[in-house]
Amino acid sequence: MNTQETIALFDRYVICNYTRYPVSLVRGEGSYIWDAEGKRYLDFFPGWGCGLHGHCPPYIVKAVQEQLEKLIHIPNTWYNELQGRWAQMLSERSFGGQAFFCNSGAEANE
């Protein structure tokens, strides 16, 4: 699908809550992204903090693939070792208290 077709799809089916750049991104590698027409861009946007390591770094892709082969999602109504270890690491390296994991700002304010 080219950029104009993607924009038309969004115009018809997606509520516009952000002003969007007229570019349809299809791939990323390191500090670069490519649009639907194959044009390469240097990406200076860190993705609100989730893209600080660049696009598709091999060590992150490998870790995600390994996790997906075990479990995709565990709700907070169950225990799991990795979440406990993550909370321990955060506590020991920062405030020394307990962690509260949530997926949006709504839970943080409730």
C-alpha positions as a LaTeX table, in Angstrom:
\begin{tabular}{lrrr}
\hline
Residue & $x$ (\AA) & $y$ (\AA) & $z$ (\AA) \\
\hline
Met1 & 0.00 & 0.00 & 0.00 \\
Asn2 & 1.45 & 3.40 & $-0.91$ \\
Thr3 & 1.33 & 6.53 & 1.24 \\
Gln4 & $-1.73$ & 8.05 & $-0.44$ \\
Glu5 & $-3.70$ & 4.82 & $-0.03$ \\
Thr6 & $-2.74$ & 4.64 & 3.65 \\
Ile7 & $-3.75$ & 8.26 & 4.20 \\
Ala8 & $-7.11$ & 7.58 & 2.51 \\
Leu9 & $-7.60$ & 4.56 & 4.80 \\
Phe10 & $-6.93$ & 6.72 & 7.86 \\
Asp11 & $-9.19$ & 9.51 & 6.60 \\
Arg12 & $-12.05$ & 7.06 & 6.36 \\
Tyr13 & $-11.53$ & 4.87 & 9.46 \\
Val14 & $-9.30$ & 6.61 & 12.03 \\
Ile15 & $-10.34$ & 9.47 & 14.32 \\
Cys16 & $-7.83$ & 12.27 & 13.89 \\
Asn17 & $-6.39$ & 13.00 & 17.34 \\
Tyr18 & $-2.93$ & 14.09 & 16.13 \\
Thr19 & $-1.72$ & 16.08 & 13.17 \\
Arg20 & 0.16 & 13.53 & 11.09 \\
Tyr21 & 3.06 & 13.93 & 8.71 \\
Pro22 & 2.11 & 12.92 & 5.14 \\
Val23 & 4.43 & 9.90 & 5.26 \\
Ser24 & 3.51 & 6.23 & 5.73 \\
Leu25 & 6.29 & 4.42 & 7.59 \\
Val26 & 6.81 & 0.74 & 6.85 \\
Arg27 & 10.20 & $-0.22$ & 8.29 \\
Gly28 & 12.93 & 0.88 & 10.67 \\
Glu29 & 16.52 & $-0.13$ & 11.34 \\
Gly30 & 18.81 & 1.60 & 13.81 \\
Ser31 & 18.41 & 5.37 & 13.40 \\
Tyr32 & 16.66 & 5.11 & 10.02 \\
Ile33 & 13.06 & 4.66 & 8.91 \\
Trp34 & 11.65 & 4.02 & 5.42 \\
Asp35 & 8.37 & 5.11 & 3.93 \\
Ala36 & 6.01 & 3.14 & 1.67 \\
Glu37 & 7.78 & 4.49 & $-1.41$ \\
Gly38 & 11.21 & 3.33 & $-0.19$ \\
Lys39 & 12.57 & 6.74 & 0.84 \\
Arg40 & 14.96 & 6.60 & 3.82 \\
Tyr41 & 14.84 & 9.15 & 6.67 \\
Leu42 & 17.13 & 9.78 & 9.64 \\
Asp43 & 14.80 & 9.44 & 12.64 \\
Phe44 & 15.45 & 11.97 & 15.40 \\
Phe45 & 12.28 & 11.09 & 17.36 \\
Pro46 & 12.81 & 8.73 & 20.34 \\
Gly47 & 9.19 & 7.53 & 20.29 \\
Trp48 & 8.23 & 9.02 & 23.66 \\
Gly49 & 11.12 & 7.12 & 25.21 \\
Cys50 & 10.40 & 3.66 & 23.78 \\
Gly51 & 12.73 & 4.05 & 20.79 \\
Leu52 & 15.88 & 5.17 & 22.57 \\
His53 & 17.81 & 2.15 & 21.26 \\
Gly54 & 16.81 & 2.77 & 17.65 \\
His55 & 14.57 & 0.69 & 15.43 \\
Cys56 & 14.76 & $-3.10$ & 15.68 \\
Pro57 & 18.09 & $-3.50$ & 17.50 \\
Pro58 & 19.00 & $-7.20$ & 17.20 \\
Tyr59 & 19.44 & $-7.79$ & 20.95 \\
Ile60 & 15.97 & $-6.39$ & 21.71 \\
Val61 & 14.36 & $-8.28$ & 18.81 \\
Lys62 & 15.99 & $-11.49$ & 20.09 \\
Ala63 & 14.81 & $-10.90$ & 23.68 \\
Val64 & 11.24 & $-10.16$ & 22.54 \\
Gln65 & 11.17 & $-13.26$ & 20.31 \\
Glu66 & 12.40 & $-15.43$ & 23.19 \\
Gln67 & 9.72 & $-14.03$ & 25.50 \\
Leu68 & 6.97 & $-14.47$ & 22.91 \\
Glu69 & 7.88 & $-18.16$ & 22.71 \\
Lys70 & 7.17 & $-18.45$ & 26.46 \\
Leu71 & 4.33 & $-16.06$ & 27.34 \\
Ile72 & 2.88 & $-13.05$ & 25.53 \\
His73 & 0.95 & $-11.46$ & 28.38 \\
Ile74 & 0.44 & $-11.97$ & 32.08 \\
Pro75 & $-2.16$ & $-9.74$ & 33.74 \\
Asn76 & $-1.41$ & $-8.25$ & 37.14 \\
Thr77 & $-3.80$ & $-10.76$ & 38.73 \\
Trp78 & $-1.03$ & $-13.39$ & 38.50 \\
Tyr79 & 2.52 & $-13.56$ & 39.86 \\
Asn80 & 5.54 & $-13.87$ & 37.61 \\
Glu81 & 9.24 & $-13.92$ & 38.40 \\
Leu82 & 10.36 & $-11.35$ & 35.83 \\
Gln83 & 7.98 & $-8.66$ & 37.09 \\
Gly84 & 9.16 & $-9.32$ & 40.64 \\
Arg85 & 12.82 & $-9.08$ & 39.60 \\
Trp86 & 12.11 & $-5.86$ & 37.67 \\
Ala87 & 10.46 & $-4.32$ & 40.76 \\
Gln88 & 13.44 & $-5.40$ & 42.87 \\
Met89 & 15.90 & $-3.80$ & 40.45 \\
Leu90 & 13.91 & $-0.55$ & 40.34 \\
Ser91 & 13.68 & $-0.42$ & 44.11 \\
Glu92 & 17.35 & $-1.18$ & 44.73 \\
Arg93 & 18.52 & 1.36 & 42.16 \\
Ser94 & 16.18 & 4.19 & 43.06 \\
Phe95 & 13.73 & 4.93 & 45.86 \\
Gly96 & 13.95 & 1.76 & 47.94 \\
Gly97 & 10.18 & 1.20 & 48.05 \\
Gln98 & 7.69 & $-0.84$ & 46.07 \\
Ala99 & 6.81 & $-0.54$ & 42.38 \\
Phe100 & 3.38 & $-0.09$ & 40.83 \\
Phe101 & 3.11 & $-1.35$ & 37.25 \\
Cys102 & 0.40 & $-0.01$ & 34.98 \\
Asn103 & $-0.12$ & 0.45 & 31.26 \\
Ser104 & $-1.32$ & 4.05 & 31.11 \\
Gly105 & $-1.48$ & 7.26 & 33.06 \\
Ala106 & $-5.07$ & 6.54 & 34.11 \\
Glu107 & $-4.03$ & 3.88 & 36.61 \\
Ala108 & $-1.28$ & 6.11 & 37.97 \\
Asn109 & $-3.86$ & 8.74 & 38.93 \\
Glu110 & $-6.51$ & 6.44 & 40.40 \\
\hline
\end{tabular}
